[in-house]
PDB file of C-alpha atoms in Angstrom:
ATOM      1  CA  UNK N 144       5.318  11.944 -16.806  1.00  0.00           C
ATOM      2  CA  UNK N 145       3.023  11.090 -14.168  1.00  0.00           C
ATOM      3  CA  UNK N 146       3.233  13.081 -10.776  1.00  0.00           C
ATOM      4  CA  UNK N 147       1.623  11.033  -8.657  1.00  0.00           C
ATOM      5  CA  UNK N 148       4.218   8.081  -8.893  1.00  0.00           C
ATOM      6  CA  UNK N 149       7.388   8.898  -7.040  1.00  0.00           C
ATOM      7  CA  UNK N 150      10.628   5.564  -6.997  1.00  0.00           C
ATOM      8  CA  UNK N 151      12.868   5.956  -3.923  1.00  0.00           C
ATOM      9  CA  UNK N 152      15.335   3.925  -2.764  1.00  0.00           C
ATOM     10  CA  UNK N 153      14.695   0.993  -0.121  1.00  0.00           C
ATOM     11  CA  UNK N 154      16.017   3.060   3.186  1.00  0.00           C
ATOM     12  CA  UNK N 155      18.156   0.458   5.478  1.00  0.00           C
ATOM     13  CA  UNK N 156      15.635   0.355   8.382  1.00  0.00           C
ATOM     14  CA  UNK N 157      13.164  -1.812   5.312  1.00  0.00           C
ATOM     15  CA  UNK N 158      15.822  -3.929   3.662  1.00  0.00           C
ATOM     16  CA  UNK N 159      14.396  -7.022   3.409  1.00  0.00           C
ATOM     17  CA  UNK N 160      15.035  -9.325   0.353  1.00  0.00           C
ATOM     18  CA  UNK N 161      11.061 -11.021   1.193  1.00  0.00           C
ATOM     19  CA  UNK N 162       9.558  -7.765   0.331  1.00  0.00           C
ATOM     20  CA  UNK N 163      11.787  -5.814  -1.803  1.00  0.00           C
ATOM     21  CA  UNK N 164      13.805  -7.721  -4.289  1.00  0.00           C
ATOM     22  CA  UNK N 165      15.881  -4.784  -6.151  1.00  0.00           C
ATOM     23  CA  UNK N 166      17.218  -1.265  -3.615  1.00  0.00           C
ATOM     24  CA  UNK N 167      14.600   1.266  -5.766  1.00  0.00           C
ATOM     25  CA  UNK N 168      10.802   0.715  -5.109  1.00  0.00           C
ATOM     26  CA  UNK N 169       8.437   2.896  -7.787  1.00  0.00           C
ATOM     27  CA  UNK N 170       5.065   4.040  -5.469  1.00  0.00           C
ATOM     28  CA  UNK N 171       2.013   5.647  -6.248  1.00  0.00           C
ATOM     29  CA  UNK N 172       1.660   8.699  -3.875  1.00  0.00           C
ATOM     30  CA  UNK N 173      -2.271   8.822  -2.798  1.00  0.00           C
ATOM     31  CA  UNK N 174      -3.616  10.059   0.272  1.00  0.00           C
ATOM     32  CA  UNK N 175      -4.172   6.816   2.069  1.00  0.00           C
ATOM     33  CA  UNK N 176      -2.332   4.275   0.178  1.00  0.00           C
ATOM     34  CA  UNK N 177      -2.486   0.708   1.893  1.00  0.00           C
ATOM     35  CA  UNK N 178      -2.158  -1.465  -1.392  1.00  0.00           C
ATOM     36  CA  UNK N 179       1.708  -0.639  -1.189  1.00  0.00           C
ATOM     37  CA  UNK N 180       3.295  -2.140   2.097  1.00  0.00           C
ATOM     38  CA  UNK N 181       5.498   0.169   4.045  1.00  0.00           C
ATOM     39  CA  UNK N 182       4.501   3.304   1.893  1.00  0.00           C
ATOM     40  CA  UNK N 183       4.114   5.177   5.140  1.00  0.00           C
ATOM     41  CA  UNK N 184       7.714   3.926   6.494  1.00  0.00           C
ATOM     42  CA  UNK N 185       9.087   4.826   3.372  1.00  0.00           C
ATOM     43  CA  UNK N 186       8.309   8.399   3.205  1.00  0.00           C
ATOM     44  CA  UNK N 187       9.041   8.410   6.702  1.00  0.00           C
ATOM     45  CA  UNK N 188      13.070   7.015   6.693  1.00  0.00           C
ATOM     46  CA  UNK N 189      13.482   9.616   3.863  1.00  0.00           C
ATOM     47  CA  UNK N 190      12.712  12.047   5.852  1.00  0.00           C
ATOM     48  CA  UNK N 191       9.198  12.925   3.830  1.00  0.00           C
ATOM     49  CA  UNK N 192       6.015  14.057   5.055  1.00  0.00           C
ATOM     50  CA  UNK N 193       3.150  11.386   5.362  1.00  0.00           C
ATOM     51  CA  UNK N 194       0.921  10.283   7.294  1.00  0.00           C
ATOM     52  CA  UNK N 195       2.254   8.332  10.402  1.00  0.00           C
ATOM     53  CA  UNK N 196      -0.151   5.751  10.415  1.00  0.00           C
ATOM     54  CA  UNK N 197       1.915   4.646  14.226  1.00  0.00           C
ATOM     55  CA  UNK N 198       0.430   7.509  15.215  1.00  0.00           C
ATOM     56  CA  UNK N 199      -3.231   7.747  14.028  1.00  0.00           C
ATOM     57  CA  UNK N 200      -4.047   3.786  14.901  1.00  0.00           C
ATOM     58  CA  UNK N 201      -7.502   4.179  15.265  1.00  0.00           C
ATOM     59  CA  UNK N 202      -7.594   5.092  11.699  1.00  0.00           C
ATOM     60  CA  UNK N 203      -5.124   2.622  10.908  1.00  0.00           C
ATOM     61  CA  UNK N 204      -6.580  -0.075  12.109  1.00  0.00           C
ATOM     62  CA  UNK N 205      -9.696   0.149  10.507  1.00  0.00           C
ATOM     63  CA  UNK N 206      -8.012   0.356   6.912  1.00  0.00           C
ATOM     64  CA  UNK N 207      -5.554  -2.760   7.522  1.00  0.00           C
ATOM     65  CA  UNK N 208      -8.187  -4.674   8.509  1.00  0.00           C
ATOM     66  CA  UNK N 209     -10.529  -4.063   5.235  1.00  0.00           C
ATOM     67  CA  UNK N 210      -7.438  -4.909   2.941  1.00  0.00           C
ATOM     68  CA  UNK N 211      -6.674  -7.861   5.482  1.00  0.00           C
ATOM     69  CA  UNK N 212     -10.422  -8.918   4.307  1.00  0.00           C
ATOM     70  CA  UNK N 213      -9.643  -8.310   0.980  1.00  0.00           C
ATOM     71  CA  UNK N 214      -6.484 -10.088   1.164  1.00  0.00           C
ATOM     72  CA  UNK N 215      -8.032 -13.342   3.162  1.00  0.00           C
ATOM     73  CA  UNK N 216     -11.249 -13.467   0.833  1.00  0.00           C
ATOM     74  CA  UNK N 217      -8.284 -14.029  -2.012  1.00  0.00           C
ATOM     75  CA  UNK N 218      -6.495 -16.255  -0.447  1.00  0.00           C
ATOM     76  CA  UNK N 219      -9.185 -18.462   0.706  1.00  0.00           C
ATOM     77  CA  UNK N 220      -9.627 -18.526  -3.429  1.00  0.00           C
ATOM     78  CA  UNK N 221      -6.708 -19.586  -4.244  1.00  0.00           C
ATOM     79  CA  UNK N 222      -6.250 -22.196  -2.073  1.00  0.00           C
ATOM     80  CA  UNK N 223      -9.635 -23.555  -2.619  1.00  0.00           C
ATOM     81  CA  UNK N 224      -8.170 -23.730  -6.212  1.00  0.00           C
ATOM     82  CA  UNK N 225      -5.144 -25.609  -5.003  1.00  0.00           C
ATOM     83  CA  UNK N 226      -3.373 -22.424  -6.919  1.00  0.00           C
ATOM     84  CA  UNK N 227      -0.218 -22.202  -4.495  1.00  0.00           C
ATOM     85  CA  UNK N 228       1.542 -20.666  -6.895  1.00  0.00           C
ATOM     86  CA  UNK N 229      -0.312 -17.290  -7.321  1.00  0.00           C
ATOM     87  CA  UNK N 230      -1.259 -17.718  -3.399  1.00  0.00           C
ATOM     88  CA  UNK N 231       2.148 -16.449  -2.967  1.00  0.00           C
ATOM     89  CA  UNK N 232       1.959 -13.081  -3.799  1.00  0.00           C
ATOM     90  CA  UNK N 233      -1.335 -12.900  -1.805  1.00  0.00           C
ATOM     91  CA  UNK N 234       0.483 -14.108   1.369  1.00  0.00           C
ATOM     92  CA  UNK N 235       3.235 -11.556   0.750  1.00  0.00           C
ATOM     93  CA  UNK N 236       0.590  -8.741   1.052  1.00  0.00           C
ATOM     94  CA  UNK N 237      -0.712 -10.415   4.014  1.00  0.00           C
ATOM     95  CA  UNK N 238       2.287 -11.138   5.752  1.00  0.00           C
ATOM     96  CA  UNK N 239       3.357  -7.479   5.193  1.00  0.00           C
ATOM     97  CA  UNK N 240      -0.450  -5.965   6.052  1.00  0.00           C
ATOM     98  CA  UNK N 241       0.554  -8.196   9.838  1.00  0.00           C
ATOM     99  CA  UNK N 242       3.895  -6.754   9.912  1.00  0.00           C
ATOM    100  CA  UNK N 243       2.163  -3.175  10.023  1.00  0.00           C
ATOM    101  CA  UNK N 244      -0.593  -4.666  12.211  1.00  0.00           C
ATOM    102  CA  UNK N 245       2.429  -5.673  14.668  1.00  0.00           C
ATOM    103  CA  UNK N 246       4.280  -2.579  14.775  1.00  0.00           C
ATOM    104  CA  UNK N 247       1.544   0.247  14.669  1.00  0.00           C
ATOM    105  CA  UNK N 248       0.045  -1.221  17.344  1.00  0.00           C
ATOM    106  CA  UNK N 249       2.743  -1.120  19.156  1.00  0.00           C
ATOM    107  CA  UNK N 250       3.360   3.202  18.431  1.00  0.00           C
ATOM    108  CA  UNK N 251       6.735   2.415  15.866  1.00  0.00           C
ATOM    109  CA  UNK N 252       6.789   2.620  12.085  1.00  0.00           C
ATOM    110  CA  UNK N 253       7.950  -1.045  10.485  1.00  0.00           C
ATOM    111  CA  UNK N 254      11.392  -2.043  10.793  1.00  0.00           C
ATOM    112  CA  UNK N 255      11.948  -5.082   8.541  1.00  0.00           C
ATOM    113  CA  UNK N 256      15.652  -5.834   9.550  1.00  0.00           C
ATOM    114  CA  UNK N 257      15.744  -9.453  10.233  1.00  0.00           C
ATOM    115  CA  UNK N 258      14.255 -11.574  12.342  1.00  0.00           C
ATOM    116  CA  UNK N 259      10.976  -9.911  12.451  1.00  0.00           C
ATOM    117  CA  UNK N 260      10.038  -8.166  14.986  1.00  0.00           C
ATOM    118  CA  UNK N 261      14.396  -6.969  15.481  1.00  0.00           C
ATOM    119  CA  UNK N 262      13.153  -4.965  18.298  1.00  0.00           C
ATOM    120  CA  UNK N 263      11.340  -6.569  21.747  1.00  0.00           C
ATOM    121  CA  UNK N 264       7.451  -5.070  21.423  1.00  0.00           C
ATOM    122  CA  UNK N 265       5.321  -4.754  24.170  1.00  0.00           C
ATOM    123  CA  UNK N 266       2.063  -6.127  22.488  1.00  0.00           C
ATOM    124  CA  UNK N 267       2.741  -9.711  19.804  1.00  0.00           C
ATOM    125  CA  UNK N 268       1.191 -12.752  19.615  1.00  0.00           C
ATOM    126  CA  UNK N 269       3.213 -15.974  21.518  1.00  0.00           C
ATOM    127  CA  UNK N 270       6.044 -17.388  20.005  1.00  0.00           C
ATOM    128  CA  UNK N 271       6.162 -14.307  17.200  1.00  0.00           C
ATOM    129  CA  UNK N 272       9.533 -14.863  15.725  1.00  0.00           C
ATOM    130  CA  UNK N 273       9.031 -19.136  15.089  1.00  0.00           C
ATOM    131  CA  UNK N 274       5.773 -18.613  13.183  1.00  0.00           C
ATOM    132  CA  UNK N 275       6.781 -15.635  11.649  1.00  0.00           C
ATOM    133  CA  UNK N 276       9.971 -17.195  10.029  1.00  0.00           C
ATOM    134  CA  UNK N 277       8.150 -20.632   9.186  1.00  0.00           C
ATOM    135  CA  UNK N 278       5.483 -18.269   7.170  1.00  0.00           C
ATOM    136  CA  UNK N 279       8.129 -15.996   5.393  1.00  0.00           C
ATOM    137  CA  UNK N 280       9.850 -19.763   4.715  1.00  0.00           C
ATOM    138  CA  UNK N 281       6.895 -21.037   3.169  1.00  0.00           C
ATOM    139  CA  UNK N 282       4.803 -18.717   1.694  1.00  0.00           C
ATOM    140  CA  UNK N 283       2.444 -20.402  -0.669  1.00  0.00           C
ATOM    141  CA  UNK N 284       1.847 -23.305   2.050  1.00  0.00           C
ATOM    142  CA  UNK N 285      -1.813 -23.403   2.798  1.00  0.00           C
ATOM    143  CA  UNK N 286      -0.975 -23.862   6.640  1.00  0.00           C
ATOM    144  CA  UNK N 287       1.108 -20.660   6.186  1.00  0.00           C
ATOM    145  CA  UNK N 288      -1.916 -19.090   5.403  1.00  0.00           C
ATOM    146  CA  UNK N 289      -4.014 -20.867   8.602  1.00  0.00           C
ATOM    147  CA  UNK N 290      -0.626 -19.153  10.429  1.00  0.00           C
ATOM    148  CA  UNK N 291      -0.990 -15.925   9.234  1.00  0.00           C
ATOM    149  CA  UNK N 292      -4.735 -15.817  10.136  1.00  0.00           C
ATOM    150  CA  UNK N 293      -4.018 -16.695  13.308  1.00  0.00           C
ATOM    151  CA  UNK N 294      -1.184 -14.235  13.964  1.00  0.00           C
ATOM    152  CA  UNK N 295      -3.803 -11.543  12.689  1.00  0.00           C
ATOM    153  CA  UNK N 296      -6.462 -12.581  15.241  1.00  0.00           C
ATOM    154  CA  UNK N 297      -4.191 -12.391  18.227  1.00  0.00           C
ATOM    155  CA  UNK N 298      -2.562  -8.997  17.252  1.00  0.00           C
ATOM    156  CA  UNK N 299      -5.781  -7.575  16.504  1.00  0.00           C
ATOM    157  CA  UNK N 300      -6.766  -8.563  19.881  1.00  0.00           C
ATOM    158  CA  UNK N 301      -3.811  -7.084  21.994  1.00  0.00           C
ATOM    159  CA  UNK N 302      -4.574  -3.836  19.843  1.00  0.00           C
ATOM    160  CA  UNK N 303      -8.291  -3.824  21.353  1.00  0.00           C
ATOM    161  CA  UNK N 304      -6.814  -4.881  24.951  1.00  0.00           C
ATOM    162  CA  UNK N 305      -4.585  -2.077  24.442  1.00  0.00           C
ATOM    163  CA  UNK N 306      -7.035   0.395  23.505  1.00  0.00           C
ATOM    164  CA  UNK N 307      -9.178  -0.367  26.018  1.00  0.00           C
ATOM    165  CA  UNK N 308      -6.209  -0.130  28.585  1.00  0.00           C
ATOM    166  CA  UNK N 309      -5.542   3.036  26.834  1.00  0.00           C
ATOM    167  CA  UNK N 310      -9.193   4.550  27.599  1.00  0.00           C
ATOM    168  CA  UNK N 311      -9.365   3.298  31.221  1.00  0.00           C
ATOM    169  CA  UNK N 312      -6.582   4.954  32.180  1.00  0.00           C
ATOM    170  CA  UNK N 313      -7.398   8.433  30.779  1.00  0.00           C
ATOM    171  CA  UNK N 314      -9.073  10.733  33.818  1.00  0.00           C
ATOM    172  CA  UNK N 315     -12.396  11.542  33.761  1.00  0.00           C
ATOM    173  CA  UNK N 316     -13.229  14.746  32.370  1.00  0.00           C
TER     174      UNK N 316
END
């Protein structure tokens, strides 16, 4: 038996038939593990230690942005290859790498319950819930994709307005 998978059960603050289709998720337990969506949230409903990457968003940031890269440079592939099909399990990663984007920047683990975002958040893009429920619709559409870089852009600018916010109001030492 390998130790460093663990398979929990999808905690209610996550259920979300778009990301998990069955109530048990099997996860490989690594010290920074961004492949897996919502790793962090789901150690953290069940009451598990784990890092709180809401909490260390500096840090955060920087890895959701590489695997956003990652994610795009894939994506841009497949849809150069007119290959919708497989460009939907891309845009799942990506859509779920935002939804992180969205709520760590905003100090709160994911909650997935739907419509995305359930909860008013001080820092989103314009018009968050219409684009957010025409890209979940429509996954493998190329102009889903075009959406969901978009939506990236803007959130990762509120997160570097609110950082520097964040700095300016810290006293001088």
């Amino acid at each position: 038996m390998d130790n460093r998978f663990i398979t929990l059960s999808v905690p209610p603050e996550l259920k979300n038939g778009f990301f998990f289709s069955s109530d048990r998720i099997k996860m490989e337990m690594t010290e920074r593990n961004l492949t897996d969506n919502f790793v962090y949230e789901l150690l953290y409903y069940h009451g598990m230690d784990g890092w709180k990457p809401w909490e260390n968003q500096e840090e955060a940031f920087l890895f959701l942005m590489d695997e956003w890269e990652v994610v795009k440079n894939q994506l841009e592939e497949l849809y150069r290859n007119r290959d919708q099909n497989n460009a939907r399990l891309a845009m799942k990663k990506g859509i779920g790498l935002f939804i992180q984007l969205l709520f760590w920047s905003n100090d709160l683990p994911v909650l997935l319950k739907e419509p995305i975002p359930s909860i008013p958040l001080v820092y989103q893009p314009v018009n968050l819930s219409e684009r957010l429920a025409f890209i979940m619709s429509r996954p493998n559409l190329f102009h889903s994709f075009r959406q969901l870089s978009e939506l990236i852009v803007e959130q990762e600018k509120l997160y570097v307005k609110k950082s520097i916010l964040k700095k300016a109001s810290r006293p001088n030492r």
